[in-house]
Short mmCIF file of C-alpha atoms in Angstrom, two decimals:
data_model
loop_
_atom_site.label_atom_id
_atom_site.label_comp_id
_atom_site.label_asym_id
_atom_site.label_seq_id
_atom_site.Cartn_x
_atom_site.Cartn_y
_atom_site.Cartn_z
CA MET A 270 21.96 -103.59 -58.36
CA GLY A 271 20.54 -102.93 -61.82
CA HIS A 272 19.20 -99.60 -62.98
CA GLN A 273 16.84 -98.85 -65.84
CA LEU A 274 18.80 -97.22 -68.64
CA GLN A 275 17.64 -93.62 -69.06
CA GLN A 276 17.91 -91.69 -72.32
CA ALA A 277 19.01 -88.07 -72.04
CA ARG A 278 18.13 -85.75 -74.92
CA HIS A 279 18.42 -82.04 -75.60
CA TRP A 280 15.61 -79.71 -74.47
CA ILE A 281 15.27 -77.06 -77.19
CA ASP A 282 12.37 -74.75 -77.95
CA GLY A 283 10.11 -76.64 -75.58
CA GLU A 284 10.72 -80.03 -77.19
CA TRP A 285 12.94 -83.07 -76.71
CA THR A 286 15.38 -83.35 -79.62
CA ASP A 287 17.97 -85.86 -80.73
CA SER A 288 21.28 -85.20 -82.44
CA GLN A 289 22.35 -86.96 -85.60
CA SER A 290 24.86 -88.95 -83.54
CA PRO A 291 23.84 -92.30 -82.00
CA GLY A 292 23.31 -92.53 -78.27
CA SER A 293 26.50 -92.42 -76.22
CA PRO A 294 26.77 -94.23 -72.87
CA SER A 295 26.44 -92.55 -69.47
CA THR A 296 28.41 -94.50 -66.88
CA ASP A 297 28.60 -94.83 -63.11
CA PRO A 298 32.14 -93.78 -62.06
CA ALA A 299 31.91 -96.03 -58.99
CA THR A 300 31.51 -99.21 -61.07
CA GLY A 301 32.15 -98.35 -64.69
CA GLU A 302 28.69 -99.74 -65.55
CA GLN A 303 26.40 -98.08 -68.08
CA ILE A 304 23.45 -96.26 -66.51
CA GLY A 305 21.93 -94.63 -69.59
CA THR A 306 22.52 -92.99 -72.94
CA TYR A 307 22.67 -89.41 -74.16
CA THR A 308 22.49 -87.66 -77.49
CA ASP A 309 25.70 -85.76 -78.14
CA GLY A 310 25.33 -82.20 -79.38
CA GLY A 311 27.46 -79.83 -81.44
CA LYS A 312 27.20 -76.68 -83.50
CA ALA A 313 23.81 -77.45 -85.11
CA VAL A 314 22.15 -78.16 -81.79
CA ALA A 315 23.69 -75.04 -80.23
CA GLU A 316 22.45 -72.93 -83.12
CA ALA A 317 18.91 -74.32 -82.81
CA ALA A 318 19.00 -73.48 -79.10
CA ILE A 319 20.20 -69.94 -79.81
CA GLN A 320 17.43 -69.39 -82.36
CA ALA A 321 14.81 -70.58 -79.88
CA ALA A 322 16.19 -68.36 -77.12
CA VAL A 323 16.35 -65.29 -79.36
CA ALA A 324 12.74 -65.80 -80.46
CA ALA A 325 11.54 -66.25 -76.88
CA PHE A 326 13.41 -63.16 -75.73
CA GLU A 327 12.26 -60.91 -78.56
CA THR A 328 8.60 -61.89 -78.83
CA GLY A 329 7.38 -62.57 -75.30
CA ALA A 330 6.62 -60.53 -72.19
CA TRP A 331 9.43 -62.10 -70.16
CA ARG A 332 11.90 -59.25 -70.62
CA GLU A 333 9.30 -56.63 -69.57
CA ASP A 334 7.32 -58.39 -66.84
CA ALA A 335 9.24 -58.60 -63.56
CA MET A 336 6.33 -60.15 -61.66
CA LEU A 337 6.06 -62.92 -64.27
CA ARG A 338 9.76 -63.62 -63.81
CA ALA A 339 9.52 -63.68 -60.01
CA THR A 340 6.51 -65.99 -60.10
CA ALA A 341 8.17 -68.37 -62.57
CA LEU A 342 11.36 -68.53 -60.49
CA HIS A 343 9.34 -69.44 -57.40
CA ARG A 344 7.48 -72.11 -59.39
CA LEU A 345 10.80 -73.45 -60.65
CA ALA A 346 12.05 -73.63 -57.05
CA ASP A 347 8.90 -75.60 -56.14
CA ALA A 348 9.50 -77.96 -59.07
CA TYR A 349 13.11 -78.58 -58.01
CA GLU A 350 12.01 -79.27 -54.44
CA ALA A 351 9.48 -81.83 -55.72
CA ARG A 352 12.28 -83.67 -57.56
CA THR A 353 14.92 -83.40 -54.82
CA ASP A 354 15.32 -87.16 -54.35
CA ASP A 355 15.48 -87.82 -58.10
CA LEU A 356 18.22 -85.24 -58.51
CA ILE A 357 20.20 -86.56 -55.54
CA ASP A 358 19.91 -90.14 -56.81
CA THR A 359 21.08 -89.08 -60.26
CA LEU A 360 24.09 -87.15 -58.92
CA CYS A 361 25.10 -90.13 -56.77
CA LEU A 362 24.83 -92.51 -59.71
CA GLU A 363 26.29 -90.39 -62.50
CA ASN A 364 28.58 -87.97 -60.67
CA GLY A 365 29.90 -90.32 -57.98
CA LYS A 366 28.99 -88.00 -55.12
CA LEU A 367 28.25 -89.54 -51.75
CA ARG A 368 24.61 -89.00 -50.77
CA GLY A 369 25.34 -86.25 -48.25
CA GLU A 370 27.46 -84.42 -50.83
CA ALA A 371 24.74 -84.65 -53.48
CA ALA A 372 22.14 -83.42 -51.00
CA TYR A 373 24.42 -80.49 -50.14
CA GLU A 374 24.62 -79.52 -53.80
CA VAL A 375 20.89 -79.85 -54.41
CA HIS A 376 19.82 -77.88 -51.33
CA PHE A 377 21.30 -74.68 -52.79
CA ILE A 378 19.08 -74.78 -55.88
CA PRO A 379 15.65 -73.68 -54.55
CA ARG A 380 17.37 -71.12 -52.35
CA ALA A 381 19.19 -69.62 -55.35
CA LEU A 382 15.97 -69.50 -57.39
CA ARG A 383 13.98 -67.85 -54.60
CA PHE A 384 16.73 -65.29 -54.03
CA ALA A 385 16.71 -64.55 -57.77
CA ALA A 386 12.93 -64.11 -57.66
CA GLY A 387 13.53 -61.29 -55.20
CA LEU A 388 16.17 -59.77 -57.45
CA ALA A 389 13.69 -59.76 -60.34
CA LEU A 390 11.45 -57.39 -58.40
CA HIS A 391 14.21 -55.14 -57.09
CA SER A 392 16.25 -54.20 -60.13
CA PHE A 393 15.72 -50.46 -59.90
CA GLY A 394 17.27 -47.58 -61.85
CA ARG A 395 17.38 -43.93 -60.78
CA VAL A 396 16.25 -40.50 -61.91
CA THR A 397 18.45 -37.42 -61.65
CA GLY A 398 17.67 -33.74 -62.29
CA THR A 399 20.77 -32.93 -64.36
CA LYS A 400 19.95 -29.22 -64.86
CA PRO A 401 16.83 -27.00 -64.74
CA GLY A 402 14.26 -28.31 -67.19
CA GLN A 403 16.02 -31.62 -67.76
CA GLN A 404 15.93 -35.05 -66.14
CA SER A 405 17.98 -38.16 -66.82
CA MET A 406 16.80 -41.69 -66.13
CA SER A 407 19.19 -44.59 -65.71
CA ILE A 408 17.40 -47.90 -66.24
CA ARG A 409 18.59 -51.50 -66.40
CA GLN A 410 17.44 -53.85 -69.13
CA PRO A 411 18.24 -57.50 -69.90
CA VAL A 412 21.16 -57.95 -72.26
CA GLY A 413 19.50 -60.73 -74.33
CA VAL A 414 20.44 -64.39 -74.58
CA ALA A 415 22.81 -65.75 -71.93
CA GLY A 416 25.09 -68.66 -72.85
CA ILE A 417 25.77 -70.80 -69.77
CA ILE A 418 28.61 -73.33 -69.90
CA THR A 419 28.48 -75.74 -66.96
CA PRO A 420 31.18 -78.04 -65.53
CA TRP A 421 30.59 -81.65 -64.54
CA ASN A 422 31.69 -81.46 -60.90
CA SER A 423 28.52 -79.84 -59.42
CA PRO A 424 26.40 -79.65 -62.55
CA ALA A 425 22.94 -79.20 -61.04
CA TYR A 426 23.71 -76.24 -58.81
CA LEU A 427 26.34 -74.58 -60.97
CA SER A 428 23.87 -74.44 -63.87
CA VAL A 429 21.21 -72.82 -61.71
CA ARG A 430 23.72 -70.48 -60.09
CA SER A 431 24.08 -68.76 -63.49
CA LEU A 432 20.58 -69.45 -64.82
CA ALA A 433 18.71 -67.96 -61.85
CA PRO A 434 20.12 -64.40 -62.10
CA ALA A 435 19.98 -64.54 -65.91
CA LEU A 436 16.25 -65.28 -65.77
CA ALA A 437 15.73 -62.71 -63.00
CA ALA A 438 17.31 -60.07 -65.23
CA GLY A 439 14.90 -60.92 -68.05
CA CYS A 440 17.28 -62.88 -70.27
CA ALA A 441 16.65 -66.07 -72.21
CA ALA A 442 19.24 -68.84 -71.85
CA VAL A 443 21.11 -71.60 -73.62
CA VAL A 444 22.77 -74.03 -71.20
CA LYS A 445 25.55 -76.35 -72.37
CA MET A 446 25.78 -79.38 -70.09
CA PRO A 447 28.82 -81.69 -70.23
CA ALA A 448 28.41 -85.31 -71.26
CA GLN A 449 29.49 -86.51 -67.80
CA ALA A 450 26.33 -84.81 -66.47
CA ALA A 451 23.92 -85.91 -69.21
CA GLN A 452 21.49 -87.65 -66.87
CA THR A 453 21.52 -84.64 -64.55
CA ALA A 454 20.70 -82.52 -67.60
CA ARG A 455 17.77 -84.84 -68.32
CA VAL A 456 16.29 -84.38 -64.84
CA MET A 457 16.83 -80.61 -64.99
CA SER A 458 15.14 -80.41 -68.39
CA GLU A 459 12.18 -82.39 -67.08
CA ILE A 460 11.89 -79.94 -64.17
CA ILE A 461 12.03 -76.91 -66.47
CA ALA A 462 9.48 -78.50 -68.81
CA SER A 463 7.04 -78.83 -65.90
CA VAL A 464 6.89 -75.09 -65.15
CA ALA A 465 4.08 -73.55 -67.21
CA GLU A 466 5.16 -69.99 -66.37
CA LEU A 467 8.44 -70.43 -68.28
CA PRO A 468 7.74 -69.43 -71.91
CA ARG A 469 8.57 -71.90 -74.66
CA GLY A 470 12.16 -71.58 -75.83
CA LEU A 471 13.22 -69.35 -72.94
CA VAL A 472 15.48 -72.01 -71.39
CA ASN A 473 17.25 -74.48 -73.69
CA ILE A 474 19.62 -77.23 -72.57
CA PHE A 475 21.95 -79.22 -74.79
CA ILE A 476 24.42 -81.97 -73.92
CA GLU A 477 27.89 -82.15 -75.42
CA SER A 478 30.99 -84.30 -74.93
CA GLY A 479 33.24 -81.92 -76.87
CA SER A 480 33.40 -78.14 -77.27
CA GLU A 481 31.96 -77.41 -80.74
CA GLY A 482 28.58 -76.23 -79.45
CA ALA A 483 30.17 -74.29 -76.59
CA ARG A 484 32.51 -72.53 -79.03
CA HIS A 485 29.51 -71.64 -81.18
CA LEU A 486 27.83 -70.06 -78.14
CA VAL A 487 30.95 -68.03 -77.44
CA GLY A 488 31.28 -66.95 -81.07
CA SER A 489 27.63 -66.15 -81.77
CA PRO A 490 26.84 -62.42 -82.05
CA ARG A 491 23.32 -63.20 -80.80
CA VAL A 492 24.65 -64.39 -77.42
CA PRO A 493 25.91 -61.19 -75.78
CA VAL A 494 26.95 -62.74 -72.46
CA ILE A 495 28.65 -66.00 -71.47
CA SER A 496 28.56 -67.32 -67.90
CA TYR A 497 31.24 -69.99 -67.55
CA THR A 498 32.31 -72.13 -64.62
CA GLY A 499 35.33 -74.37 -65.11
CA SER A 500 39.08 -74.45 -65.46
CA THR A 501 41.29 -71.40 -65.82
CA ALA A 502 42.84 -72.85 -68.99
CA VAL A 503 39.47 -73.08 -70.75
CA GLY A 504 38.45 -69.73 -69.27
CA ARG A 505 41.40 -68.08 -71.00
CA VAL A 506 40.34 -69.62 -74.34
CA ILE A 507 36.75 -68.39 -73.89
CA LEU A 508 37.87 -64.88 -72.99
CA ALA A 509 40.19 -64.75 -76.00
CA ASP A 510 37.47 -65.97 -78.36
CA ALA A 511 34.87 -63.62 -76.83
CA ALA A 512 37.14 -60.62 -77.39
CA ALA A 513 36.42 -60.73 -81.13
CA SER A 514 32.82 -59.65 -80.52
CA LEU A 515 33.55 -57.71 -77.29
CA LYS A 516 31.11 -59.98 -75.52
CA ARG A 517 30.75 -59.98 -71.78
CA VAL A 518 32.11 -63.04 -69.93
CA GLY A 519 31.51 -63.92 -66.32
CA ALA A 520 33.86 -66.70 -65.27
CA GLU A 521 34.47 -68.61 -62.08
CA LEU A 522 37.66 -70.52 -62.69
CA GLY A 523 40.18 -72.65 -60.83
CA GLY A 524 41.38 -72.42 -57.27
CA LYS A 525 44.14 -73.49 -54.94
CA THR A 526 42.55 -72.94 -51.52
CA PRO A 527 45.04 -72.57 -48.64
CA HIS A 528 44.25 -73.33 -45.00
CA LEU A 529 46.31 -70.97 -42.82
CA ILE A 530 46.52 -72.81 -39.52
CA PHE A 531 47.98 -70.71 -36.72
CA ALA A 532 49.31 -72.09 -33.43
CA ASP A 533 46.21 -70.95 -31.53
CA ALA A 534 43.73 -72.68 -33.88
CA ASP A 535 41.08 -75.06 -32.54
CA PHE A 536 43.17 -78.13 -33.37
CA ASP A 537 40.43 -80.77 -33.58
CA THR A 538 37.97 -78.66 -35.56
CA ALA A 539 40.67 -77.56 -37.97
CA LEU A 540 41.84 -81.15 -38.44
CA GLU A 541 38.40 -82.54 -39.27
CA THR A 542 37.62 -79.67 -41.63
CA VAL A 543 40.95 -79.94 -43.45
CA VAL A 544 40.28 -83.66 -43.99
CA ALA A 545 36.80 -82.92 -45.36
CA SER A 546 38.19 -80.22 -47.63
CA CYS A 547 40.33 -82.88 -49.32
CA THR A 548 37.74 -85.66 -49.56
CA VAL A 549 34.46 -83.87 -50.42
CA PHE A 550 33.59 -84.49 -54.09
CA ALA A 551 36.84 -86.55 -54.17
CA GLY A 552 38.76 -83.28 -54.31
CA GLN A 553 37.01 -82.30 -57.56
CA PHE A 554 35.90 -78.91 -56.28
CA CYS A 555 37.15 -75.43 -57.13
CA MET A 556 37.51 -74.76 -53.38
CA THR A 557 39.17 -78.05 -52.41
CA GLY A 558 41.53 -77.33 -49.51
CA SER A 559 44.58 -78.35 -51.47
CA ARG A 560 47.18 -76.35 -49.49
CA VAL A 561 47.79 -76.81 -45.76
CA LEU A 562 49.94 -74.04 -44.29
CA VAL A 563 50.78 -74.78 -40.65
CA HIS A 564 52.61 -72.79 -37.99
CA ASP A 565 55.92 -74.33 -36.92
CA ALA A 566 54.80 -74.62 -33.29
CA ILE A 567 52.10 -77.18 -34.14
CA ALA A 568 53.23 -78.44 -37.54
CA ASP A 569 54.64 -81.81 -36.45
CA ARG A 570 51.59 -82.69 -34.38
CA PHE A 571 49.06 -81.41 -36.90
CA LEU A 572 50.61 -83.05 -39.95
CA GLU A 573 50.99 -86.38 -38.13
CA ALA A 574 47.31 -86.28 -37.15
CA LEU A 575 46.26 -85.21 -40.65
CA ALA A 576 48.29 -88.00 -42.24
CA ARG A 577 46.73 -90.54 -39.90
CA ARG A 578 43.18 -89.34 -40.70
CA LEU A 579 43.71 -89.21 -44.46
CA ASP A 580 45.26 -92.65 -44.47
CA GLN A 581 42.13 -94.01 -42.74
CA VAL A 582 39.63 -92.47 -45.19
CA ARG A 583 37.51 -95.23 -46.71
CA PRO A 584 36.78 -95.01 -50.46
CA GLY A 585 33.54 -96.44 -51.78
CA PRO A 586 30.38 -95.81 -53.78
CA ALA A 587 27.43 -93.68 -52.68
CA ALA A 588 25.40 -96.88 -52.31
CA ASP A 589 27.57 -97.84 -49.31
CA PRO A 590 26.77 -95.65 -46.26
CA ALA A 591 30.25 -96.39 -44.86
CA SER A 592 31.98 -94.69 -47.81
CA GLU A 593 33.99 -91.60 -46.84
CA ILE A 594 35.23 -90.59 -50.29
CA GLY A 595 33.47 -91.31 -53.58
CA PRO A 596 35.04 -91.99 -56.97
CA MET A 597 36.57 -89.43 -59.25
CA ILE A 598 34.63 -88.73 -62.45
CA ASP A 599 36.55 -91.30 -64.54
CA LYS A 600 39.69 -93.42 -64.60
CA ALA A 601 41.47 -90.96 -66.88
CA SER A 602 41.24 -88.42 -64.05
CA VAL A 603 42.75 -90.96 -61.65
CA SER A 604 45.71 -91.45 -63.99
CA ARG A 605 46.13 -87.70 -64.50
CA VAL A 606 46.20 -86.96 -60.76
CA ASP A 607 48.57 -89.83 -60.00
CA ALA A 608 50.99 -88.58 -62.66
CA LEU A 609 51.03 -85.13 -60.99
CA VAL A 610 51.80 -86.79 -57.63
CA GLU A 611 54.60 -88.88 -59.17
CA ASP A 612 56.11 -85.75 -60.73
CA ALA A 613 55.98 -83.99 -57.34
CA LEU A 614 57.70 -86.91 -55.61
CA ALA A 615 60.41 -86.90 -58.28
CA ALA A 616 60.88 -83.16 -57.67
CA GLY A 617 61.50 -83.70 -53.96
CA ALA A 618 58.08 -83.61 -52.31
CA LYS A 619 57.95 -85.68 -49.12
CA PRO A 620 55.09 -88.25 -49.01
CA LEU A 621 53.34 -88.04 -45.63
CA VAL A 622 50.54 -90.18 -47.10
CA ARG A 623 51.00 -91.77 -50.52
CA GLY A 624 47.44 -92.62 -51.46
CA GLY A 625 46.74 -93.25 -55.11
CA PRO A 626 44.45 -95.54 -57.09
CA ALA A 627 42.41 -97.77 -54.77
CA THR A 628 43.71 -101.36 -54.69
CA ASP A 629 40.64 -103.03 -53.13
CA PRO A 630 39.38 -105.58 -55.72
CA ALA A 631 35.78 -104.64 -54.84
CA LEU A 632 36.47 -101.14 -56.17
CA ALA A 633 38.40 -102.19 -59.27
CA GLY A 634 35.67 -101.14 -61.70
CA GLY A 635 35.50 -97.61 -60.32
CA ALA A 636 37.62 -94.46 -60.52
CA PHE A 637 38.66 -94.38 -56.87
CA TYR A 638 41.69 -92.44 -55.63
CA ARG A 639 42.86 -92.53 -52.01
CA PRO A 640 43.83 -89.18 -50.44
CA THR A 641 47.47 -88.11 -50.69
CA LEU A 642 49.40 -85.66 -48.48
CA LEU A 643 52.78 -84.27 -49.58
CA GLU A 644 55.06 -81.88 -47.71
CA VAL A 645 57.13 -79.37 -49.71
CA THR A 646 59.42 -76.43 -49.06
CA ASP A 647 59.42 -74.97 -52.58
CA SER A 648 56.31 -73.03 -53.59
CA SER A 649 57.35 -73.04 -57.25
CA LEU A 650 56.66 -76.78 -57.67
CA PRO A 651 53.80 -77.53 -60.08
CA ILE A 652 51.96 -79.48 -57.35
CA VAL A 653 51.74 -76.19 -55.41
CA GLN A 654 51.00 -73.97 -58.40
CA GLN A 655 48.59 -76.05 -60.47
CA GLU A 656 45.01 -77.03 -59.68
CA VAL A 657 45.16 -80.81 -59.21
CA PHE A 658 41.38 -81.38 -59.07
CA GLY A 659 41.69 -84.50 -56.97
CA PRO A 660 42.14 -85.51 -53.31
CA VAL A 661 45.72 -84.31 -52.95
CA GLN A 662 46.97 -81.87 -50.30
CA VAL A 663 50.33 -80.12 -50.12
CA ALA A 664 51.67 -79.03 -46.72
CA GLN A 665 54.05 -76.15 -46.01
CA ARG A 666 55.28 -74.67 -42.72
CA PHE A 667 55.48 -71.02 -41.68
CA SER A 668 56.84 -69.17 -38.66
CA THR A 669 55.27 -65.69 -38.93
CA GLU A 670 51.98 -64.16 -40.01
CA ASP A 671 53.71 -62.35 -42.85
CA GLU A 672 55.20 -65.61 -44.10
CA ALA A 673 51.80 -67.33 -43.95
CA VAL A 674 50.20 -64.59 -46.05
CA ALA A 675 53.06 -64.62 -48.54
CA LEU A 676 52.81 -68.40 -48.97
CA ALA A 677 49.02 -68.25 -49.34
CA ASN A 678 49.24 -65.57 -52.03
CA ALA A 679 52.09 -67.23 -53.95
CA THR A 680 49.93 -68.74 -56.73
CA GLU A 681 48.04 -67.26 -59.68
CA TYR A 682 44.77 -68.35 -58.09
CA GLY A 683 42.59 -66.38 -55.73
CA LEU A 684 39.23 -68.09 -55.31
CA SER A 685 39.10 -68.91 -51.60
CA ALA A 686 41.17 -69.26 -48.44
CA CYS A 687 40.66 -70.34 -44.82
CA VAL A 688 42.10 -68.74 -41.67
CA TRP A 689 42.30 -70.80 -38.49
CA SER A 690 42.94 -68.85 -35.27
CA ARG A 691 41.14 -68.16 -31.98
CA ASP A 692 42.78 -64.75 -31.68
CA ALA A 693 40.10 -62.03 -31.73
CA ASP A 694 41.87 -59.85 -34.29
CA ARG A 695 44.13 -62.05 -36.42
CA PRO A 696 41.47 -63.62 -38.71
CA LEU A 697 40.17 -60.26 -39.91
CA ARG A 698 43.67 -58.81 -40.21
CA VAL A 699 44.90 -61.77 -42.25
CA ALA A 700 41.71 -62.03 -44.34
CA ARG A 701 42.12 -58.46 -45.54
CA ARG A 702 45.61 -59.31 -46.83
CA LEU A 703 44.70 -62.50 -48.70
CA ASP A 704 44.20 -62.37 -52.48
CA ALA A 705 40.97 -64.36 -52.58
CA GLY A 706 37.28 -63.74 -53.15
CA LEU A 707 35.91 -65.96 -50.36
CA ILE A 708 37.59 -66.11 -46.96
CA SER A 709 36.31 -68.61 -44.40
CA VAL A 710 37.30 -68.03 -40.77
CA ASN A 711 37.63 -71.17 -38.64
CA SER A 712 35.68 -72.98 -41.37
CA TRP A 713 35.90 -73.88 -45.04
CA ALA A 714 34.01 -73.02 -48.25
CA ASN A 715 31.22 -71.03 -46.61
CA LEU A 716 29.08 -70.75 -49.70
CA ALA A 717 25.86 -68.72 -49.60
CA VAL A 718 23.61 -67.74 -52.50
CA GLU A 719 22.84 -64.44 -50.78
CA THR A 720 26.41 -63.14 -50.99
CA GLU A 721 28.72 -62.54 -53.93
CA GLU A 722 31.01 -65.41 -54.88
CA GLY A 723 33.92 -65.30 -57.27
CA GLY A 724 37.65 -65.11 -57.63
CA TRP A 725 40.59 -62.76 -57.74
CA LYS A 726 43.50 -63.05 -60.19
CA ALA A 727 43.30 -66.14 -62.41
CA SER A 728 40.30 -67.47 -60.49
CA GLY A 729 37.79 -65.49 -62.48
CA LEU A 730 35.85 -62.40 -63.48
CA GLY A 731 32.53 -61.18 -62.12
CA ARG A 732 30.39 -62.51 -59.29
CA LEU A 733 27.56 -65.00 -58.90
CA GLY A 734 25.34 -65.04 -55.83
CA GLY A 735 24.27 -61.92 -54.00
CA VAL A 736 22.88 -58.70 -55.41
CA ALA A 737 25.77 -58.40 -57.90
CA SER A 738 24.84 -61.69 -59.60
CA ILE A 739 22.41 -59.88 -61.89
CA ASP A 740 25.05 -57.44 -63.15
CA ASP A 741 26.45 -59.68 -65.91
CA PHE A 742 22.99 -60.06 -67.43
CA THR A 743 21.86 -56.42 -67.57
CA GLU A 744 22.82 -53.27 -69.45
CA TYR A 745 22.40 -49.72 -68.22
CA LYS A 746 20.53 -47.31 -70.42
CA GLN A 747 20.44 -43.55 -69.90
CA ILE A 748 17.35 -41.67 -71.12
CA THR A 749 17.54 -37.88 -70.90
CA GLN A 750 14.52 -35.64 -71.49
CA ASN A 751 14.12 -31.86 -71.64
CA HIS A 752 10.84 -30.90 -69.99
CA GLY A 753 11.25 -27.20 -69.32
#
């Protein structure tokens, strides 16, 4: 089925702009076919975006007018809702997501914007009588221009997850979108352009295959806060570079989500959810359920059933309703993941399901990878410690609650974890001992824009979602006055 080739350009200072570079191809990871072109940005484009954002922040009423901000955020939510199908279609085509997965991503966006609209109207300070004849006011003001660096795996929502609280706080924004999400960036820019209440230059979006523009955002003294979602390795580089100007960085980084499956778990529900946690977004999700920790009493039965289910998962494109796992983002990712699996097998991991690159000739043009399940006894193996970012699960057995907690906490990551038990007290008891920012009980990846989301340890700094999401984008100011 042919598609009209779409051209994605940067949206800067209220205008569509091209880079000096020629158009680069956007491709469908399910077929390898070209679906459009994009203009590739760099330092010059990032600088133009920063200049536009600074001007919009300093000259307009946006930073002072909370009702304007709330109204604009509601209008932006309306505009996203009107383009829901376009955005879903684009994510399926460019990102490889199955239709249900793309719809799941998109449904969070209006909700996040409407929640942020409420935050815009409820960012209060306080007044204190510090001594007779004196009062002190503590107020919150927007920090300035927010630099938002977005990953390719859920590009539509993860951009808005940072943008919404930044705008609610009164900031202007520069959003760097990755080249793999260029067409998604195009649709998002069109949506932003349609909202008259958003001042010119307030939101700027540029597309980049490399990191030159992103590094310029991080290094610019006129961008006082960076909101980054992506790998821990890149997060460390950003934090190191940002230290030179003491700039604030909010970062949601990698994860290694464990499922702790106790003997009294609801077996069937746990099984289906663990399968989904491996296959959703082809395992390219910071909360992919990549570690399966199972109590000895049910381990044989559970792992046999899990292996059977994973082996039956049907890879295919979003265009095929029978597809159960979509493609990875590109064939280089397929090769990278398969090399990690091969290394694990060489180190002694036991293959319960050896998936790997799809061999069906009908899928040969795409970046498909069949789910893989390995059993290990050594938590120090790289396959246990490193974020694979693909549909690979590692199983380990435990005999006591203490052992389960110790295994779950035995990585540098701490983004999310799942506890499976029908005991009335165990889930809460275990959850309080886990080093993770989001604990799902008898479920997985319970994301909600109304509550704070983020990681412990090497999984990040700061929180997005919830009331705390505005914190990264505001500064406190104390004003004391003698009136006696």
